[in-house]
XYZ file of C-alpha atoms in Angstrom:
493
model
C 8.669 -43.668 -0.716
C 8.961 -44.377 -4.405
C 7.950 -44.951 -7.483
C 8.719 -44.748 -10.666
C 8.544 -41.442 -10.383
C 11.602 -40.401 -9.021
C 12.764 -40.382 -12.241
C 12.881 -36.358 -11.715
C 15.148 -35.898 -14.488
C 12.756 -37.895 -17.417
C 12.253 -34.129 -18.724
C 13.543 -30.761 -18.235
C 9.953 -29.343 -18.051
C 10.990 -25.615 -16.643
C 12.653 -24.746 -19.665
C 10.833 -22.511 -22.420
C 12.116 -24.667 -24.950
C 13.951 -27.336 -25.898
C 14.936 -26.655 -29.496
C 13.545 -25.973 -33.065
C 10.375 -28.562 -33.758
C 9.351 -29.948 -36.783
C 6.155 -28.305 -38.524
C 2.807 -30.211 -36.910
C 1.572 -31.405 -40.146
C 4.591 -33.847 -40.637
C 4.103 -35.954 -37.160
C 5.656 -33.485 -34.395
C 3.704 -32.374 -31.418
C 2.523 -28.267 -31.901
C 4.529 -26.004 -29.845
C 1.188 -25.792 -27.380
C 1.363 -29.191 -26.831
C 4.867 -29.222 -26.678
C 5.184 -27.284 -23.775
C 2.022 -28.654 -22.128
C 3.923 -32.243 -21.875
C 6.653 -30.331 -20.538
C 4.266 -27.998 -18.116
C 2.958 -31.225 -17.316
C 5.972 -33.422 -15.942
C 7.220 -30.834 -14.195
C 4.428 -30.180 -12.009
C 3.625 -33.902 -11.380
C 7.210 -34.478 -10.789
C 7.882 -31.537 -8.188
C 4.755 -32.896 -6.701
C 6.310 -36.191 -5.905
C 9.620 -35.136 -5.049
C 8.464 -33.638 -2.162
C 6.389 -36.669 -1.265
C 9.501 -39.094 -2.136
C 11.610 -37.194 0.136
C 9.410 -37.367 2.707
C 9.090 -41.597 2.051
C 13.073 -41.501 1.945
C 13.686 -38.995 5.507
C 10.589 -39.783 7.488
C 11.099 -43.994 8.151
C 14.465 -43.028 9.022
C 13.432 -40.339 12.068
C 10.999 -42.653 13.349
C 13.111 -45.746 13.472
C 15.725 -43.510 15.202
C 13.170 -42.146 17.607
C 11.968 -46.046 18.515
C 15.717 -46.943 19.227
C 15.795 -44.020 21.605
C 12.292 -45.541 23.487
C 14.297 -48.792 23.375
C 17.245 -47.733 24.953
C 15.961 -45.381 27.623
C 12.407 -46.778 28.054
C 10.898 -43.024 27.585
C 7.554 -43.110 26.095
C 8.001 -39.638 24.740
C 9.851 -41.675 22.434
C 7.590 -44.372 21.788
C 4.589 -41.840 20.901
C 6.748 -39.921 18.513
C 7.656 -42.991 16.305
C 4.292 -43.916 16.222
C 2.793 -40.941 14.802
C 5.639 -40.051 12.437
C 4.692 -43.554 10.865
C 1.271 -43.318 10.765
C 1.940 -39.992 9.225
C 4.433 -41.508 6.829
C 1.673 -44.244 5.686
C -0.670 -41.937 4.614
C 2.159 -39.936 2.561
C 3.343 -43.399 1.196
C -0.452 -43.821 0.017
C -0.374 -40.353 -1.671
C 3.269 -41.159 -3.186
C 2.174 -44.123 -4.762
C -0.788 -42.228 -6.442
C 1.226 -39.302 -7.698
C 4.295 -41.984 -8.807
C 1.490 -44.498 -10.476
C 0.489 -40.919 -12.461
C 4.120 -40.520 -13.766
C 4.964 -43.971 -14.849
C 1.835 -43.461 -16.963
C 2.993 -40.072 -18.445
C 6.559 -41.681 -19.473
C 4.100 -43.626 -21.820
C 1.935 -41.427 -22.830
C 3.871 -38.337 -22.802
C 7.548 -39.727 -23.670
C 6.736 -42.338 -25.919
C 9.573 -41.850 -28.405
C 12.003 -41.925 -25.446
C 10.544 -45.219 -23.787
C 10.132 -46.669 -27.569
C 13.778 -46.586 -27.742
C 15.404 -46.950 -24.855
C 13.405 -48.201 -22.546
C 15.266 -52.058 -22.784
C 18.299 -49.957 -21.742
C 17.347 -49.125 -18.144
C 14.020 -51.355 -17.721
C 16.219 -53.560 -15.281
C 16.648 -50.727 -13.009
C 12.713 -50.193 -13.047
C 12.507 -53.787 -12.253
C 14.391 -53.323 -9.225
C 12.411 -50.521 -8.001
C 9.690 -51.765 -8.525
C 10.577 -55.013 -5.974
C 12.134 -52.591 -3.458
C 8.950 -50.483 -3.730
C 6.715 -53.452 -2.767
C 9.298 -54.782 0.009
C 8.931 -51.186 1.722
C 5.035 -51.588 1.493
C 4.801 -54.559 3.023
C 6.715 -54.191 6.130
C 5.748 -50.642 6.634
C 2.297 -52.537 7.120
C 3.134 -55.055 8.908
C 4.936 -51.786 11.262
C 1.905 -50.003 11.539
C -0.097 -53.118 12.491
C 2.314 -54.381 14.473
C 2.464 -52.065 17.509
C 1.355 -53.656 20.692
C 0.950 -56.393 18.761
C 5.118 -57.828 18.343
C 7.780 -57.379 20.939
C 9.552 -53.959 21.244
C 12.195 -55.658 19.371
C 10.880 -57.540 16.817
C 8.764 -54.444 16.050
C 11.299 -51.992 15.679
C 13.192 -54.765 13.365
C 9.879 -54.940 11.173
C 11.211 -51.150 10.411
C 14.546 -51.900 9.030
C 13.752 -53.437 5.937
C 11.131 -50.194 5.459
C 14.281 -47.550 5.078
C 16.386 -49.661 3.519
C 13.782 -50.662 0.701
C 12.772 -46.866 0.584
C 16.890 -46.016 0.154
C 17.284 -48.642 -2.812
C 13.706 -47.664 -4.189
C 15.354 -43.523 -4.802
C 18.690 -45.691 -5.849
C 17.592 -47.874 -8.327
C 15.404 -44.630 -9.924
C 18.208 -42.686 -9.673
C 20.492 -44.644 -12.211
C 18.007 -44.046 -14.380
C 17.994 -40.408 -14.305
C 21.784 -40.561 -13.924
C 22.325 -42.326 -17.104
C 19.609 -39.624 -19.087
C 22.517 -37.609 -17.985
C 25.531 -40.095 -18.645
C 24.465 -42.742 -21.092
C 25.974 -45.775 -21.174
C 25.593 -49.626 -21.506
C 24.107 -49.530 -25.330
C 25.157 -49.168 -28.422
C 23.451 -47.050 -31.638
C 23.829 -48.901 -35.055
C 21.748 -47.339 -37.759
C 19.377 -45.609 -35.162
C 18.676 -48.736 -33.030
C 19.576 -49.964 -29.684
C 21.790 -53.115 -29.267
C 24.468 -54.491 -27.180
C 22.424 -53.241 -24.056
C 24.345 -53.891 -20.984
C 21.726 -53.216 -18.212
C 24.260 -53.252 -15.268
C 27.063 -50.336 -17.388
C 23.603 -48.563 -17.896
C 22.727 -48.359 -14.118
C 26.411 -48.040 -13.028
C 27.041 -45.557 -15.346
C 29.916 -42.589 -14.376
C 26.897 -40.058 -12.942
C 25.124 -42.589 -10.156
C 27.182 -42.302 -7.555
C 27.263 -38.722 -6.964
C 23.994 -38.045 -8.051
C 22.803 -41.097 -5.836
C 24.146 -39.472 -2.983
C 23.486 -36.004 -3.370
C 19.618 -37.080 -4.099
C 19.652 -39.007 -0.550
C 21.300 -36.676 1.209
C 18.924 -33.738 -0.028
C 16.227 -36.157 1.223
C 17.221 -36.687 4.154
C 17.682 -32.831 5.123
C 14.113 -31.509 3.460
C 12.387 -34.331 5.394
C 14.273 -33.317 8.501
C 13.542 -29.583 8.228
C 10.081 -29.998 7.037
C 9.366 -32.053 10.114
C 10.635 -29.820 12.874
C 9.138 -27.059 11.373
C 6.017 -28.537 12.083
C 7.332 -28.591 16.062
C 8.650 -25.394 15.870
C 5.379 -24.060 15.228
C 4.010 -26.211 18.339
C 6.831 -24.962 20.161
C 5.840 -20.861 19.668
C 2.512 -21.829 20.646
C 4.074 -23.156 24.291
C 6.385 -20.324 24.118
C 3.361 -17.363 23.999
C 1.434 -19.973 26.517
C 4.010 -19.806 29.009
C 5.224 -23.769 29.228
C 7.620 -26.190 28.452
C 6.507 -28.926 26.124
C 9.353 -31.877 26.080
C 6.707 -34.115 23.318
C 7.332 -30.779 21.062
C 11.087 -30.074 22.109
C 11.875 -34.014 20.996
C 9.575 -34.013 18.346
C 11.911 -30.586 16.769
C 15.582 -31.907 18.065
C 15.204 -35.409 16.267
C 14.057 -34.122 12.897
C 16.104 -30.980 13.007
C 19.004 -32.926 13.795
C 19.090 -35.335 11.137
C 18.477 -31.912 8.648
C 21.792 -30.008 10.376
C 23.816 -32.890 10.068
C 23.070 -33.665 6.591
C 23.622 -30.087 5.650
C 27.368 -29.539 5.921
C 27.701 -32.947 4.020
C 25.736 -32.005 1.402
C 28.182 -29.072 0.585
C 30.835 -31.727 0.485
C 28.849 -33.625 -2.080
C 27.121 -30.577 -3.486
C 31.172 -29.420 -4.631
C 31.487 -33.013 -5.723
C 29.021 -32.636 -7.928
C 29.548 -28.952 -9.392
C 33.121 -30.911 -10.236
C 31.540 -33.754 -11.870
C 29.373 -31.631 -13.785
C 32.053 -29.285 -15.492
C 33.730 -31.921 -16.622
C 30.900 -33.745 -17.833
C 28.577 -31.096 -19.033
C 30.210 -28.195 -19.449
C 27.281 -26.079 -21.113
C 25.107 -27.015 -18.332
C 28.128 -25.930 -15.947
C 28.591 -22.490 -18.471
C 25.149 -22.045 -17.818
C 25.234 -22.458 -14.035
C 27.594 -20.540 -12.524
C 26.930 -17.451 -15.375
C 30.152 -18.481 -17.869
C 29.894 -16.423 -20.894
C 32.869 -16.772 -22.422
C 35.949 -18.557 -21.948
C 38.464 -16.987 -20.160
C 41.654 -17.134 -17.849
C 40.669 -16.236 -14.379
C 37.028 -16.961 -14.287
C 35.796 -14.395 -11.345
C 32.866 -16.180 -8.981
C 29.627 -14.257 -9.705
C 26.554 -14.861 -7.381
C 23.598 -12.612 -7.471
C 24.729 -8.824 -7.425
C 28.380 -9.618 -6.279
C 31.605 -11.310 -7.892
C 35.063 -12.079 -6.529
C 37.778 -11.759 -9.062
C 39.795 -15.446 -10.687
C 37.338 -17.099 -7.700
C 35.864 -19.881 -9.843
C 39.274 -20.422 -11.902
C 40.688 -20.598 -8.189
C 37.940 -23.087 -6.373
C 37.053 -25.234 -9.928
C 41.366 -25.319 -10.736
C 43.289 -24.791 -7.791
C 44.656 -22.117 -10.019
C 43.300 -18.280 -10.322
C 44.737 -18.205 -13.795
C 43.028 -21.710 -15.126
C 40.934 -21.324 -18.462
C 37.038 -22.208 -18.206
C 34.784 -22.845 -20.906
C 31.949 -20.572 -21.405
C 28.931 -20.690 -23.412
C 30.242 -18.633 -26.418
C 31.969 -21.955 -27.166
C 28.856 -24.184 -26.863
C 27.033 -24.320 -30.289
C 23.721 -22.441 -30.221
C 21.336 -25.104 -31.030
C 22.712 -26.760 -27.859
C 22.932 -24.450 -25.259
C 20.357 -24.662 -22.342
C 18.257 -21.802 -21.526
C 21.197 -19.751 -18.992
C 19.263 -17.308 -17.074
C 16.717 -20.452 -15.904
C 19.653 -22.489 -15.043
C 21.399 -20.121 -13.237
C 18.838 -18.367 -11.232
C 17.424 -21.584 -10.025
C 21.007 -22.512 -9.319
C 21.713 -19.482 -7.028
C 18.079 -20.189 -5.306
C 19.365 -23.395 -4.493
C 22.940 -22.024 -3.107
C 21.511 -19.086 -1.279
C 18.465 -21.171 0.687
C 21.441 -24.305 1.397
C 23.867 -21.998 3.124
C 21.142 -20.430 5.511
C 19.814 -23.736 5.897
C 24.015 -24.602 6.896
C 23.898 -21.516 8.985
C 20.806 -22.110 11.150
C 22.026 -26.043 11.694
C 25.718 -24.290 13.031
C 23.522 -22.142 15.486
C 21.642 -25.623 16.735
C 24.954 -27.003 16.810
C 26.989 -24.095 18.756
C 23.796 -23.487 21.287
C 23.757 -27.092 22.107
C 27.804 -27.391 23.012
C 27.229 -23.916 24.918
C 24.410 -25.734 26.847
C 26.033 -28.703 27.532
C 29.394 -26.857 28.190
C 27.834 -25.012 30.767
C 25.617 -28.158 32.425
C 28.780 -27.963 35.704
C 27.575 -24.574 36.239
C 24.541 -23.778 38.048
C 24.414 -20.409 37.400
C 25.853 -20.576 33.665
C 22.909 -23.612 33.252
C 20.590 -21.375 34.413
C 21.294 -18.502 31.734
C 22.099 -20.903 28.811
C 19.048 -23.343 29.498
C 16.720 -22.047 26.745
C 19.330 -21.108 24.188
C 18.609 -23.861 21.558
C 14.847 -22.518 21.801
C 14.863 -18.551 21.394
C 11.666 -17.438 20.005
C 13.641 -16.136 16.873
C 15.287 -19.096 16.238
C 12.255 -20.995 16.476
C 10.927 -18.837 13.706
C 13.162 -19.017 11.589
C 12.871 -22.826 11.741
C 9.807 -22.703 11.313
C 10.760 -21.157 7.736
C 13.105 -24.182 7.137
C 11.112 -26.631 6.252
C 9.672 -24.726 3.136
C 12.599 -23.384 2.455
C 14.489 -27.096 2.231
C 11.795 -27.779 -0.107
C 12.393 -24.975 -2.711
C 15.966 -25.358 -2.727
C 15.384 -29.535 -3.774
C 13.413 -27.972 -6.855
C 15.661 -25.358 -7.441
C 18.166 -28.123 -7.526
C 16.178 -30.069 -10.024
C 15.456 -27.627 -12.042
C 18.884 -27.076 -12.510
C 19.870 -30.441 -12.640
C 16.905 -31.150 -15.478
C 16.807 -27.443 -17.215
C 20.079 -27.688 -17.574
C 20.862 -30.529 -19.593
C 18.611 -29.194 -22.345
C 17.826 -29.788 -25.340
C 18.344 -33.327 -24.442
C 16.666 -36.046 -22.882
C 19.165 -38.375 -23.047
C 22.377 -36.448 -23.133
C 24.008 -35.680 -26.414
C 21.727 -38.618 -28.374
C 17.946 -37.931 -28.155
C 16.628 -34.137 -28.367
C 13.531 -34.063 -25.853
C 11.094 -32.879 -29.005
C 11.692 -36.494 -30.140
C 10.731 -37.781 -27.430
C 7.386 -36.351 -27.193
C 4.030 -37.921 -28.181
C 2.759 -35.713 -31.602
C -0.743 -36.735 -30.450
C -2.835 -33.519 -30.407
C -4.349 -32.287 -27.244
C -1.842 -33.140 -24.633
C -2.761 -29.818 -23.093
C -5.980 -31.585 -21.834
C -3.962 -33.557 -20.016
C -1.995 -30.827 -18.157
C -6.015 -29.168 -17.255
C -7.179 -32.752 -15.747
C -3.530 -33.065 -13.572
C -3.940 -29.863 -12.191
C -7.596 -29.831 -10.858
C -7.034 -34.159 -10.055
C -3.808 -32.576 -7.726
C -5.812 -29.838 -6.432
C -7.866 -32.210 -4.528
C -5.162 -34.939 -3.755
C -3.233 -31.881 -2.113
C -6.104 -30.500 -0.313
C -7.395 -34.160 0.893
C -4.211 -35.149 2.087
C -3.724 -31.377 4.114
C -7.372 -32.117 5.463
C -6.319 -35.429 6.852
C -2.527 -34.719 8.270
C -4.204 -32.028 10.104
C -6.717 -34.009 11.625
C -3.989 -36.231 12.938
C -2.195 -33.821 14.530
C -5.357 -32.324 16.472
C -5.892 -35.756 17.584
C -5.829 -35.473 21.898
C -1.748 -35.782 22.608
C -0.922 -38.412 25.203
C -0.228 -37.391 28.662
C 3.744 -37.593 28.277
C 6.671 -35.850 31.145
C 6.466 -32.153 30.544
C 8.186 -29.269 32.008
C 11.703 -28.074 31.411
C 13.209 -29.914 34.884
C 11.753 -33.222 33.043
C 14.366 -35.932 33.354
C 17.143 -36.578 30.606
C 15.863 -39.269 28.584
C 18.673 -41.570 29.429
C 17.787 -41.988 32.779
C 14.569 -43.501 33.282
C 12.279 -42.891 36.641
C 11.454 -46.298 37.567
C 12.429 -49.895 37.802
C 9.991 -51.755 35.312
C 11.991 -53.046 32.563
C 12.874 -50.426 29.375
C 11.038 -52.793 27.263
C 7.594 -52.717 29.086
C 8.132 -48.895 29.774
C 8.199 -48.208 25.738
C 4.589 -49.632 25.580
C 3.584 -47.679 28.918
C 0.199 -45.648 27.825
């Protein structure tokens, strides 16, 4: 999955601007340019992040879906993990492209910000950069090794693929967490020293933001996938047939997304937490804070609930909450981007939340009713009603808008800074002229890399589909049909 890249955080590129810049002629970027370095990194960034949550989510599903060949010996199984990787390899390809991209623009866009503190979380790139190749390797060796290594040792060659990919988004991670945090250095006179490269990657914002960033992962990969089935699966619907490669290739996927999502509210309060006490105008800015005030109400789109956020932040409706009015001006972020990307995030997560407690309720009602031959009967096809398959189908993009929402927030809203509360992002900025050419070359180069990689996912997918069990009486994949030995049957063409 990664790359350097994943540094989504290295600027807040949504935001109009950043704060007051020095006149051209004395060595500062023009505003143009300004924003085109911004414009820039936050298109090749939202790019990736897509891509790296794919890399994070998608070696994950198919590992899961090669244990479940393993243990039953279904080859529905079998075929599934194989494609999802050979999709994931040519997403990998396309990640490493778009993340080689970004670890040039820290240079050449940022170089004030790599200039100076670049020896302060280097180490952490080091480490990435090892994981990175460690996931590269053995997801070749995977992809070449099918019908090549024992069931086994194949589906071991795997392991180190999502755990490489995991540390990869870690290691990045402290990075942006400590742009938010910093810590491990020392400023004396305007330099760096006393770096400590371990305080700077364990630094009070990693572990939350760590895990929020994974779990996000995990649940746009998840949705993104099934969607793809739940398109397959209308198709059958309309046609009149039962496809069990489709039905397994939406309940894995869609799975992992509905099980992530209630956890992610967990950590997603965590984090709202961390971030008030940490960043308070970024908080003011999020959840709409004006002023401060006793009994902050909860406002969310065209709605409020009186003393709410006092109650939910403070355990008490009467607690006092900072608002912007107490944030000087040349510091506040930009509110109404903050908090309208916030709320896009909060709005598409709960109906994400929602649609995984439907999968989740239809699924005991099924299996509730599985005594019951006439109950069975009646409650068979509830997990795959044409309007629920619909609205997964929606899911997948959805998932995806709400993880830029979220980084928009997260990125927008620690503005003007880079690095939080020492280095203003115009300082950061190369005062080069003509960085806007750069931002015209990106777009049309990503045009194409897009388009080429859409042209050859979907000739994948029309590739002839195996001739797998089909039909809704098909047997439960824990109980195999024949004798031959679950390790033979996974291979079974």
């Amino acid at each position: 999955m990664s790359t350097v890249a994943l540094l989504a955080d290295a600027v807040a590129a949504a935001s109009p601007a950043a704060g007051p810049l020095a006149d051209p002629g004395h060595g500062a970027a023009s505003p143009a340019d300004f924003m085109a370095a911004r414009q820039q990194m936050a298109f090749t960034l939202g790019f990736h992040i897509v891509l790296a949550s794919i890399g994070i989510g998608l070696p994950a599903i198919t590992l899961l879906a090669e244990w479940r060949s393993l243990r039953t010996g279904d080859p529905v199984y079998a075929e599934l993990a194989r494609r999802w990787m050979k999709a994931a390899g040519v997403l990998f390809a396309v990640g490493a492209v778009s993340g080689t991209v970004l670890s040039f623009e820290m240079g050449t866009l940022w170089p004030g910000f790599m200039d100076k503190y670049g020896q302060v979380f280097g180490a952490a790139f080091a480490l990435e950069g090892i994981a990175f190749f460690i996931e590269a390797i053995f997801m070749g060796i995977y992809l070449y090794g099918w019908d090549r290594l024992s069931p086994r040792a194949h589906f071991a060659t795997g392991i180190p693929v999502v755990v490489a990919g995991l540390l990869s988004a870690s290691f990045v991670l402290t990075v942006n967490s400590w742009m938010n945090q910093p810590r491990g250095f020392k400023l004396v006179d305007g330099k760096v020293t006393d770096v400590d490269p371990l305080a700077a990657m364990f630094n009070p914002a990693t572990p939350v933001q760590a895990v929020h960033l994974i779990l996000a992962s995990l649940m746009v990969c998840g949705f993104i996938v099934a969607s793809v089935y739940a398109v397959a699966l209308l198709r059958d619907h309309r046609a009149g047939r039962v496809d069990r490669y489709h039905r397994l290739g939406f309940a894995i996927p869609f799975s992992l997304g509905a099980v992530c999502a209630p956890l992610q509210v967990v950590v997603g309060d965590w984090a709202i937490r961390f971030v008030h006490d940490n960043q308070p105008a970024k908080f003011a800015a999020m959840e709409g804070v004006e002023h401060t005030e006793a009994g902050v109400p909860f406002r969310f789109a065209f709605f409020e609930i009186p003393n709410a956020l006092s109650l939910m932040l403070k355990f008490d409706a009467h607690a006092t909450l900072r608002g912007m009015d107490a944030i000087p001006e040349d510091v506040r972020p930009p509110a109404e981007v903050v908090k309208t990307s916030f709320e896009i995030m909060i709005a598409l997560g709960v109906a994400l939340l929602a649609l995984a407690a439907w999968w989740a309720l239809a699924w005991w009602l099924r299996r509730r009713a599985a005594g019951r031959a006439g109950e069975l009967g009646r409650r068979r096809d509830l997990p795959w009603k044409p309007w629920f398959l619909r609205t997964a189908a929606l899911a997948g993009v959805a998932a995806a808008i709400a993880m830029e929402a979220g980084w928009t927030t997260t990125e927008v809203g620690r503005q003007p800074w880079i690095v939080y509360g020492v280095m203003r992002t115009e300082e950061a900025v190369n005062p080069n002229p003509g960085l806007r050419w750069g931002l015209y070359i990106v777009l049309a180069v990503y045009t194409v890399l897009a388009v080429a990689t859409i042209s050859v996912l979907r000739r994948m997918r029309r590739r002839p589909e195996p001739a797998l069990p089909s039909g809704g009486d098909a047997p439960e994949p824990s109980a195999p049909t024949d004798e031959a030995p679950a390790e033979e049957r996974v291979r079974a063409k």
